[in-house]
PDB file of C-alpha atoms in Angstrom:
ATOM      1  CA  MET A   1      20.880  25.728 -18.426  1.00  0.00           C
ATOM      2  CA  GLN A   2      23.706  26.376 -15.975  1.00  0.00           C
ATOM      3  CA  ASP A   3      26.531  23.861 -14.118  1.00  0.00           C
ATOM      4  CA  ASN A   4      23.976  23.452 -11.363  1.00  0.00           C
ATOM      5  CA  PHE A   5      21.214  23.182 -12.324  1.00  0.00           C
ATOM      6  CA  LYS A   6      19.322  20.579  -9.325  1.00  0.00           C
ATOM      7  CA  SER A   7      17.241  17.145 -11.501  1.00  0.00           C
ATOM      8  CA  GLY A   8      15.789  14.063  -9.599  1.00  0.00           C
ATOM      9  CA  PHE A   9      12.490  12.495  -9.052  1.00  0.00           C
ATOM     10  CA  VAL A  10      10.754  12.933  -5.769  1.00  0.00           C
ATOM     11  CA  ALA A  11       7.899  10.199  -4.652  1.00  0.00           C
ATOM     12  CA  LEU A  12       5.290  11.127  -2.515  1.00  0.00           C
ATOM     13  CA  LEU A  13       4.847   9.223  -0.054  1.00  0.00           C
ATOM     14  CA  GLY A  14       1.584   8.259   2.598  1.00  0.00           C
ATOM     15  CA  ARG A  15      -1.282   6.919   3.610  1.00  0.00           C
ATOM     16  CA  PRO A  16      -4.739   8.056   1.871  1.00  0.00           C
ATOM     17  CA  ASN A  17      -6.137  10.862   3.384  1.00  0.00           C
ATOM     18  CA  VAL A  18      -2.703  12.273   4.480  1.00  0.00           C
ATOM     19  CA  GLY A  19      -2.937  15.334   2.020  1.00  0.00           C
ATOM     20  CA  LYS A  20      -0.437  14.348  -1.051  1.00  0.00           C
ATOM     21  CA  SER A  21      -2.298  15.364  -3.519  1.00  0.00           C
ATOM     22  CA  THR A  22      -3.213  18.815  -1.947  1.00  0.00           C
ATOM     23  CA  LEU A  23       0.712  19.178  -1.639  1.00  0.00           C
ATOM     24  CA  LEU A  24       1.900  19.107  -5.915  1.00  0.00           C
ATOM     25  CA  ASN A  25      -1.080  21.168  -5.959  1.00  0.00           C
ATOM     26  CA  GLN A  26       0.325  23.548  -4.610  1.00  0.00           C
ATOM     27  CA  VAL A  27       3.519  23.345  -5.046  1.00  0.00           C
ATOM     28  CA  LEU A  28       3.121  23.499  -9.147  1.00  0.00           C
ATOM     29  CA  GLY A  29       0.848  25.682  -7.833  1.00  0.00           C
ATOM     30  CA  GLN A  30      -1.795  24.351 -10.845  1.00  0.00           C
ATOM     31  CA  LYS A  31      -4.677  21.164 -11.058  1.00  0.00           C
ATOM     32  CA  ILE A  32      -3.020  18.788 -11.932  1.00  0.00           C
ATOM     33  CA  VAL A  33      -3.715  15.707  -9.307  1.00  0.00           C
ATOM     34  CA  ILE A  34      -7.232  15.133  -8.203  1.00  0.00           C
ATOM     35  CA  ALA A  35      -8.023  16.244  -4.475  1.00  0.00           C
ATOM     36  CA  THR A  36     -10.727  15.016  -1.663  1.00  0.00           C
ATOM     37  CA  ASP A  37     -11.021  14.515   1.485  1.00  0.00           C
ATOM     38  CA  LYS A  38     -11.510  10.480   0.711  1.00  0.00           C
ATOM     39  CA  ALA A  39      -9.575   7.737   0.557  1.00  0.00           C
ATOM     40  CA  GLN A  40      -7.946   7.007  -1.886  1.00  0.00           C
ATOM     41  CA  THR A  41      -8.764   8.983  -4.932  1.00  0.00           C
ATOM     42  CA  THR A  42      -5.638   9.611  -6.389  1.00  0.00           C
ATOM     43  CA  ARG A  43      -5.277   5.570  -7.251  1.00  0.00           C
ATOM     44  CA  LYS A  44      -2.338   5.871  -9.602  1.00  0.00           C
ATOM     45  CA  ARG A  45       1.253   7.191 -10.106  1.00  0.00           C
ATOM     46  CA  ILE A  46       0.489  11.256 -11.478  1.00  0.00           C
ATOM     47  CA  LYS A  47       3.977  13.338 -12.434  1.00  0.00           C
ATOM     48  CA  GLY A  48       3.738  16.315 -12.043  1.00  0.00           C
ATOM     49  CA  ILE A  49       6.833  18.483 -13.107  1.00  0.00           C
ATOM     50  CA  LEU A  50       8.137  21.729 -11.199  1.00  0.00           C
ATOM     51  CA  THR A  51      11.162  23.759 -12.952  1.00  0.00           C
ATOM     52  CA  ASN A  52      12.398  26.148 -11.964  1.00  0.00           C
ATOM     53  CA  GLU A  53      15.983  28.256 -12.324  1.00  0.00           C
ATOM     54  CA  GLN A  54      17.427  25.985  -9.388  1.00  0.00           C
ATOM     55  CA  GLY A  55      15.998  23.524 -11.592  1.00  0.00           C
ATOM     56  CA  GLN A  56      13.752  20.303 -11.965  1.00  0.00           C
ATOM     57  CA  ILE A  57      11.689  17.827  -9.802  1.00  0.00           C
ATOM     58  CA  ILE A  58       9.458  15.369 -11.479  1.00  0.00           C
ATOM     59  CA  PHE A  59       7.230  14.327  -8.985  1.00  0.00           C
ATOM     60  CA  VAL A  60       5.738  11.517  -8.847  1.00  0.00           C
ATOM     61  CA  ASP A  61       2.547  10.792  -6.754  1.00  0.00           C
ATOM     62  CA  THR A  62       2.201   7.882  -5.407  1.00  0.00           C
ATOM     63  CA  PRO A  63      -1.877   6.195  -4.148  1.00  0.00           C
ATOM     64  CA  GLY A  64      -2.567   6.826  -0.293  1.00  0.00           C
ATOM     65  CA  VAL A  65      -0.605   3.288   1.433  1.00  0.00           C
ATOM     66  CA  HIS A  66      -2.676   1.620   3.056  1.00  0.00           C
ATOM     67  CA  LYS A  67      -3.478  -2.946   3.681  1.00  0.00           C
ATOM     68  CA  PRO A  68      -4.712  -4.595   0.534  1.00  0.00           C
ATOM     69  CA  LEU A  69      -8.016  -5.885   0.957  1.00  0.00           C
ATOM     70  CA  ASN A  70      -8.730  -7.178  -2.999  1.00  0.00           C
ATOM     71  CA  LYS A  71      -7.292  -6.724  -6.864  1.00  0.00           C
ATOM     72  CA  PHE A  72      -8.007  -3.524  -5.998  1.00  0.00           C
ATOM     73  CA  GLY A  73      -6.111  -2.826  -3.362  1.00  0.00           C
ATOM     74  CA  GLU A  74      -3.015  -4.754  -4.236  1.00  0.00           C
ATOM     75  CA  PHE A  75      -2.979  -2.829  -7.429  1.00  0.00           C
ATOM     76  CA  LEU A  76      -2.936   0.729  -5.762  1.00  0.00           C
ATOM     77  CA  VAL A  77      -0.497  -0.333  -3.301  1.00  0.00           C
ATOM     78  CA  ASP A  78       2.246  -1.721  -5.689  1.00  0.00           C
ATOM     79  CA  GLU A  79       1.507   1.788  -7.566  1.00  0.00           C
ATOM     80  CA  ALA A  80       3.379   3.057  -4.007  1.00  0.00           C
ATOM     81  CA  LYS A  81       6.190   1.019  -3.279  1.00  0.00           C
ATOM     82  CA  VAL A  82       7.166   0.529  -7.380  1.00  0.00           C
ATOM     83  CA  SER A  83       7.914   4.261  -7.483  1.00  0.00           C
ATOM     84  CA  LEU A  84      10.196   3.804  -4.874  1.00  0.00           C
ATOM     85  CA  PRO A  85      13.278   2.039  -6.933  1.00  0.00           C
ATOM     86  CA  ASP A  86      13.589   4.855  -8.397  1.00  0.00           C
ATOM     87  CA  SER A  87      13.911   7.737  -6.467  1.00  0.00           C
ATOM     88  CA  ASP A  88      16.238  10.254  -5.719  1.00  0.00           C
ATOM     89  CA  LEU A  89      14.278  11.232  -2.643  1.00  0.00           C
ATOM     90  CA  ILE A  90      10.710  10.237  -0.645  1.00  0.00           C
ATOM     91  CA  LEU A  91       9.433  12.219   1.190  1.00  0.00           C
ATOM     92  CA  PHE A  92       6.867  10.336   3.889  1.00  0.00           C
ATOM     93  CA  LEU A  93       4.673  12.380   4.312  1.00  0.00           C
ATOM     94  CA  VAL A  94       2.524  12.298   8.036  1.00  0.00           C
ATOM     95  CA  ASP A  95      -0.683  14.231   8.975  1.00  0.00           C
ATOM     96  CA  VAL A  96       1.347  15.358  12.136  1.00  0.00           C
ATOM     97  CA  SER A  97      -2.563  16.822  14.136  1.00  0.00           C
ATOM     98  CA  GLU A  98      -2.249  12.744  14.911  1.00  0.00           C
ATOM     99  CA  PRO A  99      -0.205  10.973  16.651  1.00  0.00           C
ATOM    100  CA  ALA A 100       1.220   7.891  14.146  1.00  0.00           C
ATOM    101  CA  GLY A 101      -0.596   4.641  14.067  1.00  0.00           C
ATOM    102  CA  LYS A 102      -0.829   1.759  12.628  1.00  0.00           C
ATOM    103  CA  GLY A 103      -0.827   2.341   8.616  1.00  0.00           C
ATOM    104  CA  ASP A 104       2.483   4.423   9.245  1.00  0.00           C
ATOM    105  CA  ASN A 105       4.001   2.405  10.461  1.00  0.00           C
ATOM    106  CA  TRP A 106       3.143  -0.307   8.151  1.00  0.00           C
ATOM    107  CA  ILE A 107       4.307   1.372   5.533  1.00  0.00           C
ATOM    108  CA  VAL A 108       8.056   2.156   7.832  1.00  0.00           C
ATOM    109  CA  GLN A 109       8.362  -1.587   7.908  1.00  0.00           C
ATOM    110  CA  ASN A 110       7.349  -2.922   4.208  1.00  0.00           C
ATOM    111  CA  MET A 111       7.811   0.322   2.412  1.00  0.00           C
ATOM    112  CA  LEU A 112      10.428   2.284   3.759  1.00  0.00           C
ATOM    113  CA  HIS A 113      12.716   0.044   6.176  1.00  0.00           C
ATOM    114  CA  GLU A 114      15.039  -1.171   3.893  1.00  0.00           C
ATOM    115  CA  THR A 115      15.088   1.128   1.532  1.00  0.00           C
ATOM    116  CA  LYS A 116      18.222   3.460   0.691  1.00  0.00           C
ATOM    117  CA  THR A 117      17.169   6.569  -0.519  1.00  0.00           C
ATOM    118  CA  GLN A 118      17.087   9.492   1.294  1.00  0.00           C
ATOM    119  CA  ILE A 119      13.841   9.942   3.180  1.00  0.00           C
ATOM    120  CA  VAL A 120      11.967  13.453   4.822  1.00  0.00           C
ATOM    121  CA  LEU A 121       9.672  13.181   6.653  1.00  0.00           C
ATOM    122  CA  VAL A 122       6.708  15.810   6.290  1.00  0.00           C
ATOM    123  CA  LEU A 123       4.951  16.976   8.725  1.00  0.00           C
ATOM    124  CA  ASN A 124       1.156  17.897   7.382  1.00  0.00           C
ATOM    125  CA  LYS A 125      -1.347  19.390   8.219  1.00  0.00           C
ATOM    126  CA  SER A 126       0.722  21.795  11.161  1.00  0.00           C
ATOM    127  CA  ASP A 127      -1.837  24.252  11.984  1.00  0.00           C
ATOM    128  CA  LYS A 128      -4.528  22.027  12.432  1.00  0.00           C
ATOM    129  CA  ILE A 129      -3.026  22.039  16.550  1.00  0.00           C
ATOM    130  CA  LYS A 130      -2.256  24.318  18.324  1.00  0.00           C
ATOM    131  CA  ASN A 131      -0.389  22.074  21.574  1.00  0.00           C
ATOM    132  CA  GLU A 132       3.099  22.836  21.719  1.00  0.00           C
ATOM    133  CA  GLU A 133       3.478  19.563  24.016  1.00  0.00           C
ATOM    134  CA  LYS A 134       1.130  17.337  21.871  1.00  0.00           C
ATOM    135  CA  TYR A 135       2.944  18.980  18.392  1.00  0.00           C
ATOM    136  CA  GLN A 136       6.553  17.373  19.754  1.00  0.00           C
ATOM    137  CA  ASN A 137       4.655  14.261  21.178  1.00  0.00           C
ATOM    138  CA  ASN A 138       2.994  13.626  18.121  1.00  0.00           C
ATOM    139  CA  VAL A 139       5.603  14.242  15.491  1.00  0.00           C
ATOM    140  CA  GLN A 140       8.025  11.829  18.541  1.00  0.00           C
ATOM    141  CA  SER A 141       5.865   9.346  17.957  1.00  0.00           C
ATOM    142  CA  TYR A 142       7.053   9.343  13.840  1.00  0.00           C
ATOM    143  CA  LEU A 143       9.937   9.485  14.780  1.00  0.00           C
ATOM    144  CA  ASP A 144      10.850   6.648  16.896  1.00  0.00           C
ATOM    145  CA  LEU A 145       9.273   4.463  13.888  1.00  0.00           C
ATOM    146  CA  PHE A 146      11.831   4.198  12.319  1.00  0.00           C
ATOM    147  CA  GLY A 147      14.726   3.853  15.466  1.00  0.00           C
ATOM    148  CA  GLU A 148      17.693   5.114  15.458  1.00  0.00           C
ATOM    149  CA  ASP A 149      18.063   5.970  10.924  1.00  0.00           C
ATOM    150  CA  LYS A 150      15.187   8.972  12.031  1.00  0.00           C
ATOM    151  CA  PRO A 151      15.386  10.997   8.863  1.00  0.00           C
ATOM    152  CA  GLU A 152      14.894  14.608   8.625  1.00  0.00           C
ATOM    153  CA  ILE A 153      11.387  16.380   9.020  1.00  0.00           C
ATOM    154  CA  ILE A 154       9.487  19.953   7.692  1.00  0.00           C
ATOM    155  CA  SER A 155       7.069  20.777   8.957  1.00  0.00           C
ATOM    156  CA  ILE A 156       4.113  22.030   6.435  1.00  0.00           C
ATOM    157  CA  SER A 157       0.385  22.898   5.464  1.00  0.00           C
ATOM    158  CA  ALA A 158      -0.066  21.198   1.781  1.00  0.00           C
ATOM    159  CA  LYS A 159      -4.037  23.019   2.152  1.00  0.00           C
ATOM    160  CA  THR A 160      -2.003  27.017   2.604  1.00  0.00           C
ATOM    161  CA  GLY A 161       1.077  26.448   1.826  1.00  0.00           C
ATOM    162  CA  LYS A 162       2.502  26.855   4.642  1.00  0.00           C
ATOM    163  CA  ASN A 163       6.670  26.170   4.490  1.00  0.00           C
ATOM    164  CA  LYS A 164       5.992  25.149   1.074  1.00  0.00           C
ATOM    165  CA  GLU A 165       9.178  27.536  -0.091  1.00  0.00           C
ATOM    166  CA  GLU A 166      10.663  25.609   2.427  1.00  0.00           C
ATOM    167  CA  LEU A 167      10.053  22.132   0.957  1.00  0.00           C
ATOM    168  CA  ILE A 168      11.192  22.807  -2.352  1.00  0.00           C
ATOM    169  CA  LEU A 169      14.708  24.890  -1.229  1.00  0.00           C
ATOM    170  CA  LYS A 170      15.065  21.155   0.949  1.00  0.00           C
ATOM    171  CA  ILE A 171      14.234  19.247  -2.312  1.00  0.00           C
ATOM    172  CA  PHE A 172      16.364  20.723  -4.069  1.00  0.00           C
ATOM    173  CA  GLU A 173      19.406  20.334  -1.793  1.00  0.00           C
ATOM    174  CA  LYS A 174      19.026  16.751  -1.772  1.00  0.00           C
ATOM    175  CA  LEU A 175      18.291  15.536  -5.519  1.00  0.00           C
ATOM    176  CA  PRO A 176      22.000  15.531  -8.197  1.00  0.00           C
ATOM    177  CA  THR A 177      23.132  17.797 -10.668  1.00  0.00           C
ATOM    178  CA  GLY A 178      21.456  16.759 -13.622  1.00  0.00           C
ATOM    179  CA  ILE A 179      20.340  17.846 -16.976  1.00  0.00           C
ATOM    180  CA  MET A 180      16.479  18.409 -17.847  1.00  0.00           C
ATOM    181  CA  PHE A 181      14.136  16.106 -18.731  1.00  0.00           C
ATOM    182  CA  TYR A 182      10.955  18.136 -19.849  1.00  0.00           C
ATOM    183  CA  PRO A 183      10.963  20.611 -21.635  1.00  0.00           C
ATOM    184  CA  GLU A 184      10.446  23.650 -18.954  1.00  0.00           C
ATOM    185  CA  ASP A 185       6.749  24.298 -19.740  1.00  0.00           C
ATOM    186  CA  VAL A 186       5.141  21.036 -19.456  1.00  0.00           C
ATOM    187  CA  VAL A 187       3.202  20.002 -16.356  1.00  0.00           C
ATOM    188  CA  THR A 188       2.523  17.218 -15.883  1.00  0.00           C
ATOM    189  CA  GLU A 189       2.243  14.119 -18.754  1.00  0.00           C
ATOM    190  CA  GLU A 190      -1.076  13.007 -18.483  1.00  0.00           C
ATOM    191  CA  SER A 191      -3.287  12.904 -21.147  1.00  0.00           C
ATOM    192  CA  MET A 192      -6.470  15.229 -22.171  1.00  0.00           C
ATOM    193  CA  ARG A 193      -8.284  11.771 -21.750  1.00  0.00           C
ATOM    194  CA  ASP A 194      -6.383  10.726 -18.515  1.00  0.00           C
ATOM    195  CA  VAL A 195      -7.255  14.176 -16.854  1.00  0.00           C
ATOM    196  CA  ALA A 196     -10.776  13.796 -18.608  1.00  0.00           C
ATOM    197  CA  GLN A 197     -11.572  10.598 -16.338  1.00  0.00           C
ATOM    198  CA  GLU A 198      -9.746  12.359 -12.495  1.00  0.00           C
ATOM    199  CA  ILE A 199     -12.261  15.440 -12.858  1.00  0.00           C
ATOM    200  CA  ILE A 200     -15.507  12.714 -13.993  1.00  0.00           C
ATOM    201  CA  ARG A 201     -14.263  11.069 -10.532  1.00  0.00           C
ATOM    202  CA  GLU A 202     -13.919  14.018  -8.498  1.00  0.00           C
ATOM    203  CA  LYS A 203     -16.799  14.843  -9.112  1.00  0.00           C
ATOM    204  CA  ILE A 204     -18.404  12.030  -7.910  1.00  0.00           C
ATOM    205  CA  LEU A 205     -16.529  11.622  -5.652  1.00  0.00           C
ATOM    206  CA  LEU A 206     -17.879  15.273  -4.176  1.00  0.00           C
ATOM    207  CA  ASN A 207     -21.537  14.809  -5.747  1.00  0.00           C
ATOM    208  CA  THR A 208     -22.254  11.788  -3.200  1.00  0.00           C
ATOM    209  CA  LYS A 209     -20.693  11.725  -0.415  1.00  0.00           C
ATOM    210  CA  GLU A 210     -20.394   8.427   1.353  1.00  0.00           C
ATOM    211  CA  GLU A 211     -23.305   6.523  -0.740  1.00  0.00           C
ATOM    212  CA  ILE A 212     -20.517   5.259  -3.323  1.00  0.00           C
ATOM    213  CA  PRO A 213     -17.887   5.954  -1.631  1.00  0.00           C
ATOM    214  CA  HIS A 214     -15.120   4.034  -4.567  1.00  0.00           C
ATOM    215  CA  CYS A 215     -16.907   1.489  -6.341  1.00  0.00           C
ATOM    216  CA  VAL A 216     -17.000   3.794  -9.400  1.00  0.00           C
ATOM    217  CA  ALA A 217     -14.255   3.441 -12.375  1.00  0.00           C
ATOM    218  CA  VAL A 218     -14.387   6.407 -15.601  1.00  0.00           C
ATOM    219  CA  LEU A 219     -14.151   5.470 -19.478  1.00  0.00           C
ATOM    220  CA  VAL A 220     -14.000   8.212 -21.411  1.00  0.00           C
ATOM    221  CA  GLU A 221     -15.266   5.877 -24.999  1.00  0.00           C
ATOM    222  CA  LYS A 222     -14.439   8.375 -26.861  1.00  0.00           C
ATOM    223  CA  TYR A 223     -12.130  12.020 -27.017  1.00  0.00           C
ATOM    224  CA  GLU A 224     -12.760  14.509 -30.223  1.00  0.00           C
ATOM    225  CA  GLU A 225     -10.937  17.421 -29.709  1.00  0.00           C
ATOM    226  CA  LYS A 226     -11.488  20.150 -32.625  1.00  0.00           C
ATOM    227  CA  GLU A 227     -10.951  23.975 -32.290  1.00  0.00           C
ATOM    228  CA  GLU A 228     -14.021  24.719 -30.800  1.00  0.00           C
ATOM    229  CA  ILE A 229     -15.233  22.946 -28.449  1.00  0.00           C
ATOM    230  CA  ASP A 230     -13.682  18.867 -27.295  1.00  0.00           C
ATOM    231  CA  ARG A 231     -16.988  16.449 -27.422  1.00  0.00           C
ATOM    232  CA  ILE A 232     -16.089  13.491 -24.357  1.00  0.00           C
ATOM    233  CA  PHE A 233     -18.376  10.727 -24.461  1.00  0.00           C
ATOM    234  CA  ALA A 234     -17.178   8.105 -21.265  1.00  0.00           C
ATOM    235  CA  SER A 235     -19.022   5.853 -19.161  1.00  0.00           C
ATOM    236  CA  ILE A 236     -18.555   5.509 -15.309  1.00  0.00           C
ATOM    237  CA  PHE A 237     -18.745   1.826 -13.447  1.00  0.00           C
ATOM    238  CA  CYS A 238     -20.038   0.807 -10.664  1.00  0.00           C
ATOM    239  CA  GLU A 239     -21.046  -2.475  -8.578  1.00  0.00           C
ATOM    240  CA  THR A 240     -24.956  -3.063  -7.996  1.00  0.00           C
ATOM    241  CA  LYS A 241     -27.836  -1.703  -9.496  1.00  0.00           C
ATOM    242  CA  SER A 242     -28.764   0.129  -5.985  1.00  0.00           C
ATOM    243  CA  GLN A 243     -24.964   2.278  -7.046  1.00  0.00           C
ATOM    244  CA  LYS A 244     -26.315   3.355 -10.558  1.00  0.00           C
ATOM    245  CA  GLY A 245     -30.035   4.373  -8.690  1.00  0.00           C
ATOM    246  CA  ILE A 246     -27.670   6.991  -6.473  1.00  0.00           C
ATOM    247  CA  LEU A 247     -25.410   7.820  -9.706  1.00  0.00           C
ATOM    248  CA  ILE A 248     -28.813   8.573 -12.282  1.00  0.00           C
ATOM    249  CA  GLY A 249     -30.914  10.255  -9.315  1.00  0.00           C
ATOM    250  CA  LYS A 250     -34.207  11.031  -9.003  1.00  0.00           C
ATOM    251  CA  GLY A 251     -34.724  12.033 -12.663  1.00  0.00           C
ATOM    252  CA  GLY A 252     -31.386  12.202 -13.926  1.00  0.00           C
ATOM    253  CA  SER A 253     -30.764  14.766 -11.053  1.00  0.00           C
ATOM    254  CA  MET A 254     -27.171  12.848 -10.426  1.00  0.00           C
ATOM    255  CA  LEU A 255     -25.598  12.376 -13.307  1.00  0.00           C
ATOM    256  CA  LYS A 256     -26.518  15.984 -14.850  1.00  0.00           C
ATOM    257  CA  LYS A 257     -24.639  18.008 -12.009  1.00  0.00           C
ATOM    258  CA  ILE A 258     -21.617  15.340 -11.797  1.00  0.00           C
ATOM    259  CA  GLY A 259     -22.016  15.921 -15.726  1.00  0.00           C
ATOM    260  CA  THR A 260     -21.971  20.154 -15.340  1.00  0.00           C
ATOM    261  CA  ASP A 261     -20.229  19.725 -12.906  1.00  0.00           C
ATOM    262  CA  ALA A 262     -17.674  17.951 -14.373  1.00  0.00           C
ATOM    263  CA  ARG A 263     -17.800  20.558 -18.563  1.00  0.00           C
ATOM    264  CA  ILE A 264     -17.560  23.223 -16.649  1.00  0.00           C
ATOM    265  CA  GLU A 265     -13.529  22.658 -14.833  1.00  0.00           C
ATOM    266  CA  LEU A 266     -12.745  20.646 -17.836  1.00  0.00           C
ATOM    267  CA  GLU A 267     -13.464  23.967 -19.752  1.00  0.00           C
ATOM    268  CA  LYS A 268     -11.544  26.212 -17.894  1.00  0.00           C
ATOM    269  CA  ILE A 269      -8.559  24.041 -18.729  1.00  0.00           C
ATOM    270  CA  VAL A 270      -9.072  23.602 -22.275  1.00  0.00           C
ATOM    271  CA  GLU A 271     -10.177  27.082 -22.919  1.00  0.00           C
ATOM    272  CA  LYS A 272     -13.207  26.043 -24.824  1.00  0.00           C
ATOM    273  CA  LYS A 273     -16.924  24.996 -24.868  1.00  0.00           C
ATOM    274  CA  VAL A 274     -15.995  20.744 -23.940  1.00  0.00           C
ATOM    275  CA  TYR A 275     -19.610  18.279 -24.511  1.00  0.00           C
ATOM    276  CA  LEU A 276     -19.520  15.795 -22.843  1.00  0.00           C
ATOM    277  CA  GLU A 277     -22.497  12.137 -22.270  1.00  0.00           C
ATOM    278  CA  LEU A 278     -22.459  10.834 -19.172  1.00  0.00           C
ATOM    279  CA  ASN A 279     -23.352   6.874 -19.103  1.00  0.00           C
ATOM    280  CA  VAL A 280     -23.726   5.320 -15.704  1.00  0.00           C
ATOM    281  CA  LYS A 281     -23.263   0.997 -16.463  1.00  0.00           C
ATOM    282  CA  ILE A 282     -22.800  -2.091 -14.036  1.00  0.00           C
ATOM    283  CA  GLU A 283     -19.701  -4.377 -13.604  1.00  0.00           C
ATOM    284  CA  LYS A 284     -20.481  -6.304 -11.023  1.00  0.00           C
ATOM    285  CA  ASP A 285     -16.993  -7.030  -8.594  1.00  0.00           C
ATOM    286  CA  TRP A 286     -15.683  -4.872 -10.493  1.00  0.00           C
ATOM    287  CA  ARG A 287     -12.275  -5.095  -8.600  1.00  0.00           C
ATOM    288  CA  LYS A 288     -11.413  -8.058  -7.827  1.00  0.00           C
ATOM    289  CA  ASN A 289     -11.715  -8.659 -11.421  1.00  0.00           C
ATOM    290  CA  LYS A 290      -8.356  -8.722 -13.219  1.00  0.00           C
ATOM    291  CA  ASN A 291     -10.118  -8.773 -17.539  1.00  0.00           C
ATOM    292  CA  ALA A 292     -11.969  -5.480 -15.799  1.00  0.00           C
ATOM    293  CA  LEU A 293      -8.291  -3.348 -13.757  1.00  0.00           C
ATOM    294  CA  GLU A 294      -6.848  -4.194 -17.277  1.00  0.00           C
ATOM    295  CA  ARG A 295      -9.648  -2.395 -18.979  1.00  0.00           C
ATOM    296  CA  PHE A 296      -9.934   0.728 -16.782  1.00  0.00           C
ATOM    297  CA  GLY A 297      -6.648   1.028 -16.667  1.00  0.00           C
ATOM    298  CA  TYR A 298      -5.387  -0.574 -12.811  1.00  0.00           C
ATOM    299  CA  VAL A 299      -2.563  -2.341 -14.084  1.00  0.00           C
ATOM    300  CA  GLU A 300       0.811  -2.385 -13.466  1.00  0.00           C
ATOM    301  CA  ASN A 301       2.800  -0.059 -15.701  1.00  0.00           C
TER     302      ASN A 301
END
C-alpha cells in the first residue's frame, strides 16, 4: 500500500429523491442500492466501497431526510443522523434544477448547522437546467442556507455520470491518509438476503406506481443457497386488504410480474438460477408499530 493512501467514510445526505442512490451506483459502476423516482426508496444506511490506487472511500447512503410523521419516519431520520458523527466528509446532495426549499433548510438547520465535519455541496441534476441565470440563482439559494460558513460546491449529474471523476478526486483530496478498511474487491457489506429484500421492494415500487407508495415491507423468511440454484422465500407486508388486492392483482398477475422482474435481476447478481416464492400478508399500521419495525429490520443499529 502506498504511503499517501487515502481512506475514510463519506455520508451521502439530502432530501428524498435527490439522487443519492443513483449517484452511489454511478460512482461504483454497478448497482448496489435500489433507485427509483419514489421518495423513501432508500430506507437503511447502506455502505458502498470504492477502492482504487488513490485509496478507499466508504460511502454511506442514507435515507432521504424529511420531517418525520411516524415511528418509521423517525427511524429514517435517525438512520441519516447517526451516520454524520463518524464521517470524514459529508456530501450534501441537492436538486439544483429547483431552488432550495424548506426540506433543504430543515437539513441544514437540524443536521449540518453545528457539525464539525467537512461538507461538500453536490449540485445534482445540473443537466436539467439550461438557463444560466436561473442556475446561478438556484446555486445561491442553497449557499445562502449556510450563512457565512459556505461549503465548497461541485456540479454533477448522477444519472449521466457528468463530473463523476471530478467528484471522486475532490473526495480523495479531503480524506485523511489511512488504512484499507475492506478488501479491494468488496463493494458492499450487504448480505444477499438484504439485497433480495431490496430488489423485491424496488420491483413493487416500479410496478405499482402511486397505488402502493410506502406501505410495504419485504422480509426474506428463508434463503437457501445451492451450487445450481438459490431458493428464496419472501413475504410482502402491507397495511390493508385493498393494498393486498392491488399487490396480488387480477388472477395473481401483479404478484407474478413483481416476482418475475425480481427473479431476473437476482439471477444476474448471483449468476445462476433463482427460485423466488412471494406471499402477501397484512400487518396493520406496521409503520407505527415498534415490534413490527424491529421485525422488518427498521431499528437503530
